[in-house]
Short mmCIF file of C-alpha atoms and ligand atoms in Angstrom, two decimals:
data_model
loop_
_atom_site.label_atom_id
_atom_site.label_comp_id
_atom_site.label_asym_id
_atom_site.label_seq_id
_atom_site.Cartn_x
_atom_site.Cartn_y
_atom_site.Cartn_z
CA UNK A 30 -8.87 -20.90 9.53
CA UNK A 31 -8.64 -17.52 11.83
CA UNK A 32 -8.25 -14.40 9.73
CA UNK A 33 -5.45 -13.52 8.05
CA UNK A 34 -4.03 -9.56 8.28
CA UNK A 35 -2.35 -8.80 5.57
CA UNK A 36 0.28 -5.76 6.15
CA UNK A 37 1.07 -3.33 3.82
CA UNK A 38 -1.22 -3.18 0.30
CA UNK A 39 1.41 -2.55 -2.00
CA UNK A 40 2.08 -4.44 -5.31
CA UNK A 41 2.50 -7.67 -3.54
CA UNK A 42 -0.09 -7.05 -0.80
CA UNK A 43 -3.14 -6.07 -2.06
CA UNK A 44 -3.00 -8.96 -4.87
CA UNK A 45 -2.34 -11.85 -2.30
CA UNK A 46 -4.71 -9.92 0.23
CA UNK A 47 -7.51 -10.31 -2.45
CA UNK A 48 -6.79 -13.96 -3.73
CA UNK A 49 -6.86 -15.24 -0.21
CA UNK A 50 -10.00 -13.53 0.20
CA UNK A 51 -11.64 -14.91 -3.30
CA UNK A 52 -10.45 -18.18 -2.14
CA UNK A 53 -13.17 -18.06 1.22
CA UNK A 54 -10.66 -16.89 3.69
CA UNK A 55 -11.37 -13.83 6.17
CA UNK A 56 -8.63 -10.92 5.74
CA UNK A 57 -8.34 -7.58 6.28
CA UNK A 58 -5.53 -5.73 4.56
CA UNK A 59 -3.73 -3.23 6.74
CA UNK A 60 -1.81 -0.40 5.34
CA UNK A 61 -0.28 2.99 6.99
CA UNK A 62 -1.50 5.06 3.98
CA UNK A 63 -5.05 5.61 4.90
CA UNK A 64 -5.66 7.25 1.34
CA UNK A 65 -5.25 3.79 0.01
CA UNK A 66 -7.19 2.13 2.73
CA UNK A 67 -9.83 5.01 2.06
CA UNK A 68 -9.75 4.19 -1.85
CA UNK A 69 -9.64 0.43 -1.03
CA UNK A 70 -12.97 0.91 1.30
CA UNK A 71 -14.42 3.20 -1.44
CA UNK A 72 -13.74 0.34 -4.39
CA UNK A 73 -11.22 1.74 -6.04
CA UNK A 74 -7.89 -0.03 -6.64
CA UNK A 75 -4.95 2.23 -6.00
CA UNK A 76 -3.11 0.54 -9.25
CA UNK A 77 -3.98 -1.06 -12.12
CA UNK A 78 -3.08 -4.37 -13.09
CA UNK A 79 -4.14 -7.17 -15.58
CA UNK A 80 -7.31 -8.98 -13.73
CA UNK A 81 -6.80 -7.20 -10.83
CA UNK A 82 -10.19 -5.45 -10.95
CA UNK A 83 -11.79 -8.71 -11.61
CA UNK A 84 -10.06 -9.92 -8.37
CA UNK A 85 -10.91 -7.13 -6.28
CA UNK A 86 -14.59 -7.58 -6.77
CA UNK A 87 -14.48 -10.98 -5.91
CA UNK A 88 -12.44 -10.36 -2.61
CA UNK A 89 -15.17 -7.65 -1.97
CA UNK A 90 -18.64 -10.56 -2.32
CA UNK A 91 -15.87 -12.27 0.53
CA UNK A 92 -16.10 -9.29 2.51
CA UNK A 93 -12.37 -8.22 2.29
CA UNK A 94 -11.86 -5.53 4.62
CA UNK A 95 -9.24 -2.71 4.74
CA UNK A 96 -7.80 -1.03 7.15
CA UNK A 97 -4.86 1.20 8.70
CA UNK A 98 -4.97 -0.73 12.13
CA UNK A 99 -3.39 -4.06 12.48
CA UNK A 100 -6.07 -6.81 13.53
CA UNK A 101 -6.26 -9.19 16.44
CA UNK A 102 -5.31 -12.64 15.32
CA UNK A 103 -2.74 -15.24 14.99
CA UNK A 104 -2.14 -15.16 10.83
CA UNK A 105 -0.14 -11.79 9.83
CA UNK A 106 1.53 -11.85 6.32
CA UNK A 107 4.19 -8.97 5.88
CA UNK A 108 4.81 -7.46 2.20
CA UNK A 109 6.18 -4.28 3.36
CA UNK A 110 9.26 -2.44 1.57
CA UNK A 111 12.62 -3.46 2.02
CA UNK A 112 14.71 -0.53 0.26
CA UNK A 113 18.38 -0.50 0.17
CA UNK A 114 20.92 1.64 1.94
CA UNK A 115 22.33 3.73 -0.94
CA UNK A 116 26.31 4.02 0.77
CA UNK A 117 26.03 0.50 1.71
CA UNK A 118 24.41 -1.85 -0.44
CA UNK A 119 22.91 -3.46 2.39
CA UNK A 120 19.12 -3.66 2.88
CA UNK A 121 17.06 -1.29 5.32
CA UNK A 122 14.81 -3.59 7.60
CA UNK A 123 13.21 -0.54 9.14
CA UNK A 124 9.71 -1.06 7.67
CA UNK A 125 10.16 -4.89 8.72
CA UNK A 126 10.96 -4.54 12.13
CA UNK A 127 8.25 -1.82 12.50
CA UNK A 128 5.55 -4.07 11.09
CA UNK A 129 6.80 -7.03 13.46
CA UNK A 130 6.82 -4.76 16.42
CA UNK A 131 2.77 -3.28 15.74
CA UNK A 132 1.91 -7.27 15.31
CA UNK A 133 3.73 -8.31 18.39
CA UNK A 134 1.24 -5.39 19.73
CA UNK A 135 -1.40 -7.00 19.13
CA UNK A 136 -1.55 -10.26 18.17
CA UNK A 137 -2.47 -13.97 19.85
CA UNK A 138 -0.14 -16.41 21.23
CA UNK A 139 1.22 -19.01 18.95
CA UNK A 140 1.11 -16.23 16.38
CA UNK A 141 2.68 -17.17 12.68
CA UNK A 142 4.43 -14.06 11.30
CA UNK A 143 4.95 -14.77 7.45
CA UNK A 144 7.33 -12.49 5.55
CA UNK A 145 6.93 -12.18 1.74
CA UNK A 146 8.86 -8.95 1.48
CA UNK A 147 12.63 -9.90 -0.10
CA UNK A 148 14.86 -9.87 2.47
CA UNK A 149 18.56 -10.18 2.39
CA UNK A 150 20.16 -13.64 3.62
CA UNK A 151 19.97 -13.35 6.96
CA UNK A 152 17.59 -10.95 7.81
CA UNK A 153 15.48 -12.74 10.02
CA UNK A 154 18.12 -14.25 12.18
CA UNK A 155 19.79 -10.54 12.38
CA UNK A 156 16.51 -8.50 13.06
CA UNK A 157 13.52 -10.12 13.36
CA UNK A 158 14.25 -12.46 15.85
CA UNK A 159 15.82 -10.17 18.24
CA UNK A 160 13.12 -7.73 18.56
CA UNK A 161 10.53 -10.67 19.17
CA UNK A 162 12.73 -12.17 21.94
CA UNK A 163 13.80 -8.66 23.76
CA UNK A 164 9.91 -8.81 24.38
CA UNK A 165 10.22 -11.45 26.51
CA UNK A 166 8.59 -13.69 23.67
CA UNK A 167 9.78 -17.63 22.34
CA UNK A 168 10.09 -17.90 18.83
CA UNK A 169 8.19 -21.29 18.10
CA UNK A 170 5.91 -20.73 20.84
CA UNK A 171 5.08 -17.51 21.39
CA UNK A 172 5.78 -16.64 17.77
CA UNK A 173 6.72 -18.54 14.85
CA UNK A 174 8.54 -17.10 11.91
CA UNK A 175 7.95 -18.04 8.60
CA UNK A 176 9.70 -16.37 4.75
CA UNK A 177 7.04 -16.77 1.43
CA UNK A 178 9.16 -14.78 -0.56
CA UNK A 179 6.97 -13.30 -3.47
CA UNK A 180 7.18 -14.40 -7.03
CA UNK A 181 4.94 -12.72 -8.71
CA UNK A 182 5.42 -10.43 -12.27
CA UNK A 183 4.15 -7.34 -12.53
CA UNK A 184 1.96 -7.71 -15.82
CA UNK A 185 0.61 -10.71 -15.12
CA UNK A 186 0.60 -11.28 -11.31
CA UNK A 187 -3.32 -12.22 -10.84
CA UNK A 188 -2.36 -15.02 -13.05
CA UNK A 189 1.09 -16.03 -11.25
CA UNK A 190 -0.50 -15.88 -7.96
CA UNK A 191 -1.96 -19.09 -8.82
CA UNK A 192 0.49 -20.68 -10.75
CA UNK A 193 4.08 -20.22 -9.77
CA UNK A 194 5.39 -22.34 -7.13
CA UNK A 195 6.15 -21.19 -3.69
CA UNK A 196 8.42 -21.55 -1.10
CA UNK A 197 7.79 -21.25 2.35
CA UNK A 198 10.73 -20.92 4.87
CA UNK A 199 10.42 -21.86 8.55
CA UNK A 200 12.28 -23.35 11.69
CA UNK A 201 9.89 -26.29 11.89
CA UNK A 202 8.04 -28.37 9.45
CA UNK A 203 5.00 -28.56 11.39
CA UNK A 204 3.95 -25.18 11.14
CA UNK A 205 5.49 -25.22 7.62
CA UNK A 206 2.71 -27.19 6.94
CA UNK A 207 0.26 -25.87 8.48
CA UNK A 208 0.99 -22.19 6.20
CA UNK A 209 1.54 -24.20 3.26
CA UNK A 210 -2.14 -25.40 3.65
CA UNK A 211 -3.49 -21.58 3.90
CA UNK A 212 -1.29 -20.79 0.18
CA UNK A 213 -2.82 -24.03 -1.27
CA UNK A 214 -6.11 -22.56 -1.31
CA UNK A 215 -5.10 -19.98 -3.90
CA UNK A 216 -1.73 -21.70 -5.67
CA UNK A 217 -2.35 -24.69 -7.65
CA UNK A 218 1.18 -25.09 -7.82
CA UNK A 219 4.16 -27.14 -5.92
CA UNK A 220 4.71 -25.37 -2.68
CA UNK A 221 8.47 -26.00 -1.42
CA UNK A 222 9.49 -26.20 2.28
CA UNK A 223 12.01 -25.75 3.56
CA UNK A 224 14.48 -23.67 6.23
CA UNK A 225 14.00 -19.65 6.65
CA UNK A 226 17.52 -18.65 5.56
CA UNK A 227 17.51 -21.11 2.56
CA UNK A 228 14.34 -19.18 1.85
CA UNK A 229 15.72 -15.37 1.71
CA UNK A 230 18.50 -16.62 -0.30
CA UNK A 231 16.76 -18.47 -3.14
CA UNK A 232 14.26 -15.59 -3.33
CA UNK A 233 17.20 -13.15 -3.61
CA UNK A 234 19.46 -15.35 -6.04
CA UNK A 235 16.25 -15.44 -8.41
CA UNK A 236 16.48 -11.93 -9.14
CA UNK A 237 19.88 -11.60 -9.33
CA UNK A 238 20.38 -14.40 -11.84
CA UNK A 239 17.75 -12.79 -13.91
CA UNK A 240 20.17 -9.24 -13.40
CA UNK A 241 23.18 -11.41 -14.58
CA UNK A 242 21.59 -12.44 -17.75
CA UNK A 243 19.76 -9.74 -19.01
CA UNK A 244 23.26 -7.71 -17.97
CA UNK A 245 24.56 -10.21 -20.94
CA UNK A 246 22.50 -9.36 -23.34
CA UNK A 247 23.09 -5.40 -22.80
CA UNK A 248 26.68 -6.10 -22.79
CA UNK A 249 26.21 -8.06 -26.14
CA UNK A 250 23.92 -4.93 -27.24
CA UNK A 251 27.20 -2.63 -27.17
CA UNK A 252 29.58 -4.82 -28.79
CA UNK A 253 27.17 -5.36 -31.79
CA UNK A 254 26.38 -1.66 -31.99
CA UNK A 255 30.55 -0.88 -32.51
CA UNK A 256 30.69 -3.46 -35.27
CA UNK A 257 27.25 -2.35 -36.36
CA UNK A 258 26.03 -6.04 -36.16
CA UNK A 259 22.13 -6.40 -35.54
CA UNK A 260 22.28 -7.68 -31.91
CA UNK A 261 18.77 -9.11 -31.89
CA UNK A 262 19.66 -10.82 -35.11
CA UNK A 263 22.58 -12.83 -33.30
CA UNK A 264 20.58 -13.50 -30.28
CA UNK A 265 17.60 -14.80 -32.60
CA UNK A 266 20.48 -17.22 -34.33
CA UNK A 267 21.79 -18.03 -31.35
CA UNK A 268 18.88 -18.70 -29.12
CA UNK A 269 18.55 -21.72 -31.45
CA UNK A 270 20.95 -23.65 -30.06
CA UNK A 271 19.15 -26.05 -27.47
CA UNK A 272 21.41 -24.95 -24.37
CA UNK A 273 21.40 -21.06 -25.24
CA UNK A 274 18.27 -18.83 -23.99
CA UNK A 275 19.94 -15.29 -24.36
CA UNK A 276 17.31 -12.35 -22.80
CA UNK A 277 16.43 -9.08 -24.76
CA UNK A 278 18.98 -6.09 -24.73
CA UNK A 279 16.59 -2.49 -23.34
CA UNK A 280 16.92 0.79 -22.24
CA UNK A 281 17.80 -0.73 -18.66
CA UNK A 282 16.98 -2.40 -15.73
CA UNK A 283 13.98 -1.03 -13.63
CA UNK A 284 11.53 -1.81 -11.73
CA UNK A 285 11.74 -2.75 -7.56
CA UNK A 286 13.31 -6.01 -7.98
CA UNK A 287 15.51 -6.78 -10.10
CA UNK A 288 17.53 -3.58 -9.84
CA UNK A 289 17.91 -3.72 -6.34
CA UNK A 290 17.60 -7.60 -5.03
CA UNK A 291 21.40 -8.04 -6.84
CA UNK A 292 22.80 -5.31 -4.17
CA UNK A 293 21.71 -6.89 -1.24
CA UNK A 294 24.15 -9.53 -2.32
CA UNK A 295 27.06 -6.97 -3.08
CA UNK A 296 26.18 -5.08 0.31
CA UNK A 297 26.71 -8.04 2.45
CA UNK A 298 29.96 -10.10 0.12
CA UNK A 299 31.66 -7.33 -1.08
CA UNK A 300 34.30 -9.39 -2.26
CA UNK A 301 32.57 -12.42 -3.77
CA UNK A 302 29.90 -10.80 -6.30
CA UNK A 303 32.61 -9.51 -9.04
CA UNK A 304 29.87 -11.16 -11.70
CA UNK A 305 26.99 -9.86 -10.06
CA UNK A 306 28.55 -6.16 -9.46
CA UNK A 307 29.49 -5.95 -13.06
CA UNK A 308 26.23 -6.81 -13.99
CA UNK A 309 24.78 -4.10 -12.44
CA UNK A 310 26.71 -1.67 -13.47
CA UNK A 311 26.57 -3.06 -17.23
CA UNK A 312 22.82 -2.79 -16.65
CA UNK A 313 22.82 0.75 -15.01
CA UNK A 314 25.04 2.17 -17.78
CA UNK A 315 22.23 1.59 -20.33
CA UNK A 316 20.28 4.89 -20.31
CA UNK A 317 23.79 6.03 -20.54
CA UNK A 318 23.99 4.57 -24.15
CA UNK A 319 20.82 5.29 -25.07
CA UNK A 320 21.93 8.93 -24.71
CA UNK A 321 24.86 8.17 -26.68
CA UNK A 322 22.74 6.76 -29.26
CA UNK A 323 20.36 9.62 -29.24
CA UNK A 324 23.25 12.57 -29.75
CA UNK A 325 24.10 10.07 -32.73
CA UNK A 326 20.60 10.63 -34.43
CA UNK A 327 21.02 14.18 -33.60
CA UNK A 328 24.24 14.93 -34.89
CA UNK A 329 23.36 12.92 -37.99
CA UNK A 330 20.25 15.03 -38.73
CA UNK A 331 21.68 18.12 -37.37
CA UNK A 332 18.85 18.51 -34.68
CA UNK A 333 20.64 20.67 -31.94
CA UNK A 334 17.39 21.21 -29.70
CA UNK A 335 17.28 18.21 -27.18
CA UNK A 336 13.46 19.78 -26.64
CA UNK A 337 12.64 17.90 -30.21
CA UNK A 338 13.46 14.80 -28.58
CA UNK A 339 10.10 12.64 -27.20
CA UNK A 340 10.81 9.72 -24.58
CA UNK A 341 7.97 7.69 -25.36
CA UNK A 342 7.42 5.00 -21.58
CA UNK A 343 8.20 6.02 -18.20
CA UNK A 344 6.78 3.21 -16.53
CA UNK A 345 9.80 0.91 -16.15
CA UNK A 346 8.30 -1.90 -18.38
CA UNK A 347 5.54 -2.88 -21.13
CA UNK A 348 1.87 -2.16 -19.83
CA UNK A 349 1.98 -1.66 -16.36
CA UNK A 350 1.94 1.59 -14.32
CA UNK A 351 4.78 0.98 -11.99
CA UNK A 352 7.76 3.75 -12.55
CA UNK A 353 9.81 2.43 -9.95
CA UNK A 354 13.65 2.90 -11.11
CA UNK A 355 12.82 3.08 -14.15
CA UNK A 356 15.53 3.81 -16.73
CA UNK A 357 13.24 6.42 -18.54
CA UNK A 358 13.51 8.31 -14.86
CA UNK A 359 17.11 7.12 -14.74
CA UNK A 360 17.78 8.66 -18.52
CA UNK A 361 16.46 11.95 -17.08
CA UNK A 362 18.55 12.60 -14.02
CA UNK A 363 21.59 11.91 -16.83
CA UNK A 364 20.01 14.85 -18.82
CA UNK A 365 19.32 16.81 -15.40
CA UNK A 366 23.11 16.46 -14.53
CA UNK A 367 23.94 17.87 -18.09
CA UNK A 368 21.90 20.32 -17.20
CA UNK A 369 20.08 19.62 -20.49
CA UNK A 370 16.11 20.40 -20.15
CA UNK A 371 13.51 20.43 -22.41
CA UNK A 372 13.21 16.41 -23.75
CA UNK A 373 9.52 15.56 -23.81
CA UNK A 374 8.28 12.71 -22.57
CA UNK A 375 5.01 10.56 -22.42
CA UNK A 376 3.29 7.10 -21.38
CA UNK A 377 -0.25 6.18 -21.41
CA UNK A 378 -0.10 4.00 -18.15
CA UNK A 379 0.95 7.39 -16.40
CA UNK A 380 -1.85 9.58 -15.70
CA UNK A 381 -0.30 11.14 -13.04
CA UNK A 382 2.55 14.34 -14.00
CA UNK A 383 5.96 13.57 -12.37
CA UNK A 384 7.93 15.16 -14.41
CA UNK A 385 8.55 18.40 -16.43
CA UNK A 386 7.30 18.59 -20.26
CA UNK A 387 5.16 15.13 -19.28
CA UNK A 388 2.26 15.19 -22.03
CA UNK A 389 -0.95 13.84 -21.16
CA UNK A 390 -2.06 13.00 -24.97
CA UNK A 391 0.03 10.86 -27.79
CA UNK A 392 -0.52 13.27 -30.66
CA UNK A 393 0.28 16.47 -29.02
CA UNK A 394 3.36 14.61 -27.90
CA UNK A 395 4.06 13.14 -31.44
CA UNK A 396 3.60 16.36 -33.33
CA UNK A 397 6.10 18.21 -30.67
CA UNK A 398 9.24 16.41 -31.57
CA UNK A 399 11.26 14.98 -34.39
CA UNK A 400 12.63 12.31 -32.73
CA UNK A 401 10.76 9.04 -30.63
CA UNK A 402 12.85 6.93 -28.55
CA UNK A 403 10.55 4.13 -27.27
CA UNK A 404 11.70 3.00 -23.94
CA UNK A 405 8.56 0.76 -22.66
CA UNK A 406 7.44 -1.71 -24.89
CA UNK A 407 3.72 -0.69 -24.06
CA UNK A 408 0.86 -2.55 -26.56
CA UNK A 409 -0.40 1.18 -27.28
CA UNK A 410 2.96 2.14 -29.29
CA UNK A 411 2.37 -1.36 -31.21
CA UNK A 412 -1.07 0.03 -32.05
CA UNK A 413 0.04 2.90 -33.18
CA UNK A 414 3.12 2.46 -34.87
CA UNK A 415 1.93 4.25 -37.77
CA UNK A 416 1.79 7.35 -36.12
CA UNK A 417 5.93 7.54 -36.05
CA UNK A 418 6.03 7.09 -39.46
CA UNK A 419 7.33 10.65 -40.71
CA UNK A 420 9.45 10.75 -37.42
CA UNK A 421 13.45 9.15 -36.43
CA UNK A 422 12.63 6.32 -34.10
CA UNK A 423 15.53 5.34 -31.98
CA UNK A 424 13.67 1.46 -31.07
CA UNK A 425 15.12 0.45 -27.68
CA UNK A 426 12.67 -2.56 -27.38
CA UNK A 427 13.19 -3.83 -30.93
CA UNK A 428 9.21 -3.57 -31.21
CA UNK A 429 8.70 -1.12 -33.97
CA UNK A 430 8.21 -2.82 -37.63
CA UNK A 431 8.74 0.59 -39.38
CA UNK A 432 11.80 0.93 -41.74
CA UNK A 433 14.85 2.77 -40.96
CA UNK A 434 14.71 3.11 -37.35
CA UNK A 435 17.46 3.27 -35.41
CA UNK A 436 18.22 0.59 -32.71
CA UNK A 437 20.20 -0.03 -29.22
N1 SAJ B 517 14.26 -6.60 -19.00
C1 SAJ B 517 15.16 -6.51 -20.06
N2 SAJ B 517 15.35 -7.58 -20.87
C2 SAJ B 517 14.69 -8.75 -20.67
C3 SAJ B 517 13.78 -8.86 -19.60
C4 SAJ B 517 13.59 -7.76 -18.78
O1 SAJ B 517 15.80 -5.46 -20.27
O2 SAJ B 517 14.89 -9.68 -21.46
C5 SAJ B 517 14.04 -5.44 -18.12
C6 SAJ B 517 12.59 -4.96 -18.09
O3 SAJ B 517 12.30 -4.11 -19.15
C7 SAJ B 517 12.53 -4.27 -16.74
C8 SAJ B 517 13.48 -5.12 -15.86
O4 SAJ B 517 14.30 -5.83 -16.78
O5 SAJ B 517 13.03 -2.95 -16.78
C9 SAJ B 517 12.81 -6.09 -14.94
O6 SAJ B 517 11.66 -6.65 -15.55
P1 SAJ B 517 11.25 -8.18 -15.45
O7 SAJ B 517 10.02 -8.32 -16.26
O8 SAJ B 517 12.37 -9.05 -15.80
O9 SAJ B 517 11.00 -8.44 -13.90
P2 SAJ B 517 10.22 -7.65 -12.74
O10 SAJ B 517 11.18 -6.76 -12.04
O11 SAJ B 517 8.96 -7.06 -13.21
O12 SAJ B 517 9.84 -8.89 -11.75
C10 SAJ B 517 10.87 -9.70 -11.24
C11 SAJ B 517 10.52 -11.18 -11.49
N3 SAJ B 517 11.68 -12.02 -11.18
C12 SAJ B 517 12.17 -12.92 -12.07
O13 SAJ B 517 11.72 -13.07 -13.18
C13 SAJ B 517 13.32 -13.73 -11.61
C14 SAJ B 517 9.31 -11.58 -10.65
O14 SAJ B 517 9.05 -12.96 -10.78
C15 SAJ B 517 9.55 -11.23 -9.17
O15 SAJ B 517 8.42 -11.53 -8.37
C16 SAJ B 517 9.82 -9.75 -9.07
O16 SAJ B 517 11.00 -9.45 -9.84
C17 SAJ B 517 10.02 -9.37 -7.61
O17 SAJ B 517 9.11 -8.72 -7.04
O18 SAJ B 517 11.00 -9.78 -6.99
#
């Protein structure tokens, strides 16, 4: 096999960049940030991740190389960003279509460009082909286009890597085949062809069905809390009926995914995703409550100083690093717009400051406030439970066994 440039060295990149390499093929990773690429070269991993490090050091006895140039070759896998257009819904292809024109720069005839960034439905057919074939170029010749869509979970994505099934998307089965054979040397799991637009959609529905359901249990969060039922109580009950599997209620929706996949749907049928919409917004109104349920505690306690209130996660989930939408960053731009400053915040995956009154150190932070609303179920606030013991604990992840806390 010819090496394999992979493009961009992101959260999807650099993982499948490194397993391909563990797994005895060439690759370079390419990515426009040379601080990362200088990082990468230097042996340090820009993010950390369960097994990652592990990984890396196995990619680097296979001579993984980085880089900020695209390579010469005729294997180029894309995980570049695909934001969203705020107004519109609809997703931005601009970092797609600027990857796909540096390859076309550069690479080999007979080239296979493989896409694992999510996409929209449609994507492919409504940008990528036309900038390969205003170069004069034939798609399935010249070029051939191919959709992986990623699967992998933050929190356990070395792992995933190998074990979730794929799918690979393309116009023909033969080359299909051919890049099905490169992902079998790393997944030991069923890899499904089949066409590129039945590809982007799966990949997107996945996510959104997810959105839908976890939406359900957040709606089911606020009905129990105005009859003062114990919500995870019902959903424990009836999760034990074999055709009921109802998700956890939380602070939100965050992370790269899952709170944005669901709009590429609503961006391009506007007036077919009434379920999906209101799922969204169920699941963006949560910091929203969890505000509500905070000036509860306060008003209950008579604590009028929103500065004796500690936000304990910004990352938007349980051990990992990743802040991306998070609803602990979504919760503050609520308070910003109140124009109510002061709430304290920390997270031991977050050694970086982003935001004001950030602490650095758990006690400092626990001895500052009176209050602890734990939005990321991190294993370090399970460890040290006992440490909120003379404080009010307002438990968005239902993970604290201390008595009289207060929940969703
Ligand atoms: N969450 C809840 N309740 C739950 C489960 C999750 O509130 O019961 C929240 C989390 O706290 C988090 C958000 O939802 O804020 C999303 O977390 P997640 O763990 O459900 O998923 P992601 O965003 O980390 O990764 C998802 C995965 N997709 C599915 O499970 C369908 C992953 O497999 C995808 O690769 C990833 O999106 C992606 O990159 O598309």
């Amino acid at each position: 096999m010819s090496l394999i440039n992979v493009i961009g060295l992101g959260y999807i990149g650099l993982p499948t960049a490194l397993i391909l390499a563990k797994n005895g093929n060439k690759v370079v990773g390419t990515d426009s940030n040379s601080s990362i690429v200088n990082s990468l070269t230097q042996g340090n991993l820009s993010f950390e991740e369960k097994g990652l490090q592990k990984l890396f050091e196995e990619a680097i006895e296979n001579e993984v190389e980085f880089s900020t140039k695209y390579k010469t070759t005729d294997t180029y896998i894309l995980a570049v960003p695909t934001p969203y257009i705020e107004e519109s819904k609809k997703l931005d292809p601009v970092y797609v279509i600027s990857a796909v024109n540096s390859v076309l720069d550069v690479c080999l005839k007979g080239t296979a460009i493989i896409i694992e960034s999510t996409i929209s439905p449609g994507t492919i057919d409504k940008f990528v082909r036309p900038v390969i074939e205003e170069r004069g170029l034939k798609i399935g010749e010249d070029i051939h286009l191919l959709h992986a869509p990623e699967r992998i979970i933050p929190g356990n994505m070395v792992y995933e890597l190998e074990y979730n099934s794929r799918t690979i998307g393309a116009d023909n089965l033969e080359i299909a085949a051919k890049i099905k054979s490169l992902y079998a040397t790393f997944c030991k799991s069923e890899i499904v062809l089949t066409d590129i637009r039945s590809a982007e959609m799966s990949k997107v529905i996945e996510n959104t069905y997810r959105d839908v359901n976890i939406a359900f249990a957040n709606e089911l969060a606020k009905i129990c809390r105005t009859d003062n039922i114990d919500v995870y109580e019902i959903i424990r009950i009836a999760n034990k009926h074999p055709r009921v599997n109802i998700l956890q209620p939380g602070p939100g929706v965050g992370g790269h995914c899952i709170s944005v996949d669901p709009w590429f749907l609503v961006g391009d049928y506007p007036d077919l995703t009434n379920l999906i919409l209101a799922a969204r917004k169920i699941n963006d109104s949560m910091p929203r409550h969890v505000l509500g349920r905070i000036r509860d505690i306060m008003r209950e306690h008579n604590i009028k100083d929103i500065s004796k209130v500690g936000l304990y996660g910004l990352a938007y989930k349980e051990n990992v690093d990743d802040t991306r939408e998070s609803p602990t960053l979504q919760l503050l731009e609520r308070l910003d717009e109140h124009l109510a400053f002061g709430v304290k915040v920390f997270d031991p995956f977050v050694k970086n400051r982003m935001v004001d009154h950030q602490f650095m150190n758990f006690e400092d932070f626990v001895n500052e406030v009176e209050i602890v609303v734990v939005m990321v179920g991190h294993d370090h606030i399970k460890e040290n439970i006992e440490m909120l013991k003379d404080k009010l604990v307002l438990d968005t992840k239902n993970i604290c066994l201390l008595e009289d806390i207060y929940k969703l």
